């Protein structure tokens, strides 16, 4: 069964460093998303991406964040200068058509020290 | 912005018992999604409801959407330890691109 994969599973970084979180969505999906979940809190939408551009982003997704689909298979989330409050589980998701059934990856746990 | 309130926050039931989890939206529901999350893992899609009065079932899990009440319920019949986890409801924010999630209901099923 096809699945969304994410790497790394756990990333530890120093405050102020740049991190890139990687995702491989399901191959025939056209819509891609990033969500995050701070420990003990709800899952929060960050950004959606379709047709090589951002279709929607939340207030959380400020200038420190960027997304890219560098090739036909990867979808990345970059945080330019990490802050302590960026520590969270980051989930990538993809869907074939709009908001129909989003498939989530297992997540990357980001720890900022 | 839309808020989704789930109740109860947590639930401990004995194996074999039935249970219901509710999700109430502060705004009109355009689509309601149920996911299950095992602790520290990703979200697993359970069901999507789009029309008022719609009801869907998968194995022993049934979800209903009451559009007028802006509410959805998830019912598990004859619960099993494998049902344990965190159940999340998510709703379309009407942009067509983002899901807002509730805080989740933590379910533990005891033998």
CSV table of C-alpha atoms in Angstrom, one decimal:
chain,number,residue,atom,x,y,z
A,1,UNK,CA,0.0,0.0,0.0
A,2,UNK,CA,1.5,3.4,-0.9
A,3,UNK,CA,2.5,5.6,1.9
A,4,UNK,CA,3.9,9.0,2.7
A,5,UNK,CA,7.5,8.8,4.0
A,6,UNK,CA,9.4,11.4,6.0
A,7,UNK,CA,13.1,11.9,6.8
A,8,UNK,CA,14.6,12.2,9.3
A,9,UNK,CA,12.4,10.7,12.0
A,10,UNK,CA,14.2,12.9,14.6
A,11,UNK,CA,16.2,16.0,14.1
A,12,UNK,CA,18.1,17.8,16.8
A,13,UNK,CA,19.4,21.3,16.0
A,14,UNK,CA,20.8,24.4,17.7
A,15,UNK,CA,18.8,27.5,17.8
A,16,UNK,CA,19.4,29.7,14.8
A,17,UNK,CA,20.4,26.9,12.5
A,18,UNK,CA,18.6,26.0,9.3
A,19,UNK,CA,16.8,22.7,9.0
A,20,UNK,CA,15.2,20.9,6.0
A,21,UNK,CA,12.6,18.3,6.6
A,22,UNK,CA,11.9,16.0,3.8
A,23,UNK,CA,8.9,14.2,2.6
A,24,UNK,CA,8.1,11.8,-0.2
A,25,UNK,CA,4.3,12.0,-0.9
A,26,UNK,CA,2.3,9.3,-2.6
A,27,UNK,CA,3.3,9.2,-6.2
A,28,UNK,CA,0.0,10.1,-8.0
A,29,UNK,CA,-1.0,12.7,-5.4
A,30,UNK,CA,-1.2,16.4,-6.5
A,31,UNK,CA,-1.7,18.2,-3.2
A,32,UNK,CA,0.9,18.4,-0.5
A,33,UNK,CA,0.7,19.8,3.0
A,34,UNK,CA,2.7,20.4,6.1
A,35,UNK,CA,1.3,20.4,9.6
A,36,UNK,CA,2.9,20.5,13.0
A,37,UNK,CA,2.0,19.3,16.5
A,38,UNK,CA,3.7,20.9,19.5
A,39,UNK,CA,3.9,18.4,22.4
A,40,UNK,CA,0.5,18.2,24.1
A,41,UNK,CA,-1.2,20.5,21.7
A,42,UNK,CA,-3.4,20.0,18.6
A,43,UNK,CA,-2.3,19.4,15.1
A,44,UNK,CA,-1.9,22.8,13.3
A,45,UNK,CA,-2.0,23.5,9.6
A,46,UNK,CA,1.1,25.2,8.2
A,47,UNK,CA,0.9,25.2,4.4
A,48,UNK,CA,-0.6,23.6,1.4
A,49,UNK,CA,1.1,23.3,-2.0
A,50,UNK,CA,-0.4,22.6,-5.4
A,51,UNK,CA,0.8,23.0,-9.0
A,52,UNK,CA,4.2,24.1,-7.7
A,53,UNK,CA,3.0,27.0,-5.7
A,54,UNK,CA,1.6,27.6,-2.2
A,55,UNK,CA,-2.2,27.5,-2.2
A,56,UNK,CA,-2.7,28.5,1.4
A,57,UNK,CA,-0.6,29.1,4.5
A,58,UNK,CA,-1.4,29.8,8.1
A,59,UNK,CA,-0.2,32.6,10.3
A,60,UNK,CA,2.4,30.2,11.7
A,61,UNK,CA,4.0,30.0,8.3
A,62,UNK,CA,6.0,33.2,8.3
A,63,UNK,CA,9.1,34.3,6.4
A,64,UNK,CA,11.3,31.8,8.3
A,65,UNK,CA,9.5,28.9,6.6
A,66,UNK,CA,9.6,27.9,3.0
A,67,UNK,CA,8.5,24.8,1.0
A,68,UNK,CA,9.8,23.4,-2.2
A,69,UNK,CA,9.2,20.5,-4.5
A,70,UNK,CA,12.8,20.2,-5.9
A,71,UNK,CA,12.0,17.2,-8.1
A,72,UNK,CA,9.2,15.0,-9.0
A,73,UNK,CA,9.1,13.1,-5.8
A,74,UNK,CA,10.3,15.1,-2.8
A,75,UNK,CA,8.5,17.9,-0.9
A,76,UNK,CA,10.6,19.8,1.6
A,77,UNK,CA,10.0,22.2,4.5
A,78,UNK,CA,12.8,24.6,5.3
A,79,UNK,CA,13.1,26.5,8.5
A,80,UNK,CA,15.7,29.2,8.0
A,81,UNK,CA,16.7,30.1,11.6
A,82,UNK,CA,15.2,27.8,14.1
A,83,UNK,CA,13.7,29.0,17.4
A,84,UNK,CA,13.1,27.0,20.6
A,85,UNK,CA,9.3,27.3,19.9
A,86,UNK,CA,9.8,25.5,16.6
A,87,UNK,CA,10.3,22.2,18.5
A,88,UNK,CA,7.4,20.0,17.4
A,89,UNK,CA,6.4,17.0,15.4
A,90,UNK,CA,6.1,18.0,11.8
A,91,UNK,CA,3.8,16.0,9.6
A,92,UNK,CA,3.7,15.9,5.8
A,93,UNK,CA,0.5,14.9,4.1
A,94,UNK,CA,-0.6,14.4,0.5
A,95,UNK,CA,-3.9,14.0,-1.3
A,96,UNK,CA,-5.0,13.1,-4.8
A,97,UNK,CA,-7.7,15.7,-5.0
A,98,UNK,CA,-8.1,18.7,-2.8
A,99,UNK,CA,-9.1,17.9,0.7
A,100,UNK,CA,-10.2,14.4,0.0
A,101,UNK,CA,-8.6,11.9,2.3
A,102,UNK,CA,-5.2,13.3,3.2
A,103,UNK,CA,-2.6,10.6,3.9
A,104,UNK,CA,-0.1,11.6,6.6
A,105,UNK,CA,3.5,10.6,7.0
A,106,UNK,CA,4.9,9.3,10.3
A,107,UNK,CA,6.3,12.7,11.2
A,108,UNK,CA,9.7,14.3,12.0
A,109,UNK,CA,10.3,15.2,15.5
A,110,UNK,CA,12.3,18.5,15.6
A,111,UNK,CA,14.1,19.4,18.8
A,112,UNK,CA,15.6,22.9,18.9
A,113,UNK,CA,18.2,23.4,21.7
B,1,UNK,CA,-11.3,31.2,12.9
B,2,UNK,CA,-13.0,27.8,13.3
B,3,UNK,CA,-12.7,25.9,16.6
B,4,UNK,CA,-13.4,22.3,17.0
B,5,UNK,CA,-14.2,21.0,20.4
B,6,UNK,CA,-14.0,17.3,21.1
B,7,UNK,CA,-15.6,15.6,24.1
B,8,UNK,CA,-14.6,13.8,26.1
B,9,UNK,CA,-10.9,14.7,26.3
B,10,UNK,CA,-10.1,11.2,27.5
B,11,UNK,CA,-11.9,7.9,27.9
B,12,UNK,CA,-11.2,4.6,29.5
B,13,UNK,CA,-13.5,1.8,28.6
B,14,UNK,CA,-13.6,-1.9,29.2
B,15,UNK,CA,-13.0,-4.2,26.3
B,16,UNK,CA,-16.4,-5.0,24.6
B,17,UNK,CA,-18.1,-1.8,25.7
B,18,UNK,CA,-19.5,0.8,23.2
B,19,UNK,CA,-18.4,4.4,23.2
B,20,UNK,CA,-19.1,7.7,21.5
B,21,UNK,CA,-16.8,10.7,20.8
B,22,UNK,CA,-18.2,14.0,19.8
B,23,UNK,CA,-16.8,16.9,17.8
B,24,UNK,CA,-18.6,20.3,17.7
B,25,UNK,CA,-17.6,23.1,15.4
B,26,UNK,CA,-17.9,26.8,16.1
B,27,UNK,CA,-18.7,27.4,12.4
B,28,UNK,CA,-20.5,25.8,9.5
B,29,UNK,CA,-19.1,22.4,8.7
B,30,UNK,CA,-18.1,22.0,5.0
B,31,UNK,CA,-16.5,18.6,5.5
B,32,UNK,CA,-15.6,16.6,8.6
B,33,UNK,CA,-12.7,14.1,8.8
B,34,UNK,CA,-11.9,11.6,11.5
B,35,UNK,CA,-8.4,10.5,12.0
B,36,UNK,CA,-6.7,8.2,14.5
B,37,UNK,CA,-3.3,8.8,16.0
B,38,UNK,CA,-1.2,6.3,17.9
B,39,UNK,CA,1.0,8.0,20.5
B,40,UNK,CA,4.0,9.6,18.8
B,41,UNK,CA,3.0,8.5,15.4
B,42,UNK,CA,1.3,9.9,12.3
B,43,UNK,CA,-2.4,10.3,11.6
B,44,UNK,CA,-4.4,7.5,10.0
B,45,UNK,CA,-7.5,8.5,8.0
B,46,UNK,CA,-10.7,6.9,9.2
B,47,UNK,CA,-13.7,8.6,7.5
B,48,UNK,CA,-14.8,11.7,5.7
B,49,UNK,CA,-18.3,13.1,6.0
B,50,UNK,CA,-19.5,15.8,3.7
B,51,UNK,CA,-23.3,15.9,3.7
B,52,UNK,CA,-25.7,16.6,6.5
B,53,UNK,CA,-27.1,13.4,7.9
B,54,UNK,CA,-24.4,11.4,6.3
B,55,UNK,CA,-23.3,8.3,8.2
B,56,UNK,CA,-20.4,6.0,7.4
B,57,UNK,CA,-19.1,2.8,8.9
B,58,UNK,CA,-15.9,0.9,8.7
B,59,UNK,CA,-15.6,-2.3,10.7
B,60,UNK,CA,-16.9,-1.4,14.2
B,61,UNK,CA,-16.6,2.4,13.8
B,62,UNK,CA,-19.5,4.6,12.7
B,63,UNK,CA,-19.4,8.3,12.1
B,64,UNK,CA,-22.3,10.7,11.7
B,65,UNK,CA,-22.6,14.3,10.6
B,66,UNK,CA,-25.3,16.6,11.9
B,67,UNK,CA,-24.9,19.7,9.8
B,68,UNK,CA,-27.6,21.7,11.7
B,69,UNK,CA,-25.9,21.1,15.0
B,70,UNK,CA,-22.4,21.6,13.4
B,71,UNK,CA,-21.5,18.4,15.1
B,72,UNK,CA,-20.2,14.9,14.3
B,73,UNK,CA,-20.0,11.8,16.4
B,74,UNK,CA,-17.8,8.7,16.2
B,75,UNK,CA,-19.2,5.6,17.7
B,76,UNK,CA,-17.2,2.4,18.4
B,77,UNK,CA,-19.1,-0.8,19.0
B,78,UNK,CA,-17.6,-3.6,21.1
B,79,UNK,CA,-14.3,-1.9,21.7
B,80,UNK,CA,-11.0,-3.7,21.5
B,81,UNK,CA,-7.5,-2.9,22.7
B,82,UNK,CA,-6.6,-2.2,19.1
B,83,UNK,CA,-9.0,0.8,19.2
B,84,UNK,CA,-6.8,2.6,21.7
B,85,UNK,CA,-5.2,5.8,20.5
B,86,UNK,CA,-6.1,9.5,20.0
B,87,UNK,CA,-9.1,10.3,17.8
B,88,UNK,CA,-9.0,13.6,16.0
B,89,UNK,CA,-11.7,15.4,14.1
B,90,UNK,CA,-10.6,17.7,11.4
B,91,UNK,CA,-12.7,20.2,9.4
B,92,UNK,CA,-12.3,22.0,6.1
B,93,UNK,CA,-11.8,25.7,6.8
B,94,UNK,CA,-13.7,26.4,3.6
B,95,UNK,CA,-10.5,27.3,1.7
B,96,UNK,CA,-10.5,23.8,0.3
B,97,UNK,CA,-6.8,23.4,1.3
B,98,UNK,CA,-6.5,23.3,5.1
B,99,UNK,CA,-7.8,21.1,7.9
B,100,UNK,CA,-8.4,22.5,11.3
B,101,UNK,CA,-8.2,19.8,14.0
B,102,UNK,CA,-9.7,19.4,17.4
B,103,UNK,CA,-7.4,18.6,20.4
B,104,UNK,CA,-8.3,15.0,20.3
B,105,UNK,CA,-9.9,12.4,22.4
B,106,UNK,CA,-7.6,9.9,24.1
B,107,UNK,CA,-9.0,6.4,24.2
B,108,UNK,CA,-7.8,3.5,26.4
B,109,UNK,CA,-9.4,0.1,26.2
B,110,UNK,CA,-8.7,-2.1,29.2
B,111,UNK,CA,-9.0,-5.9,29.2
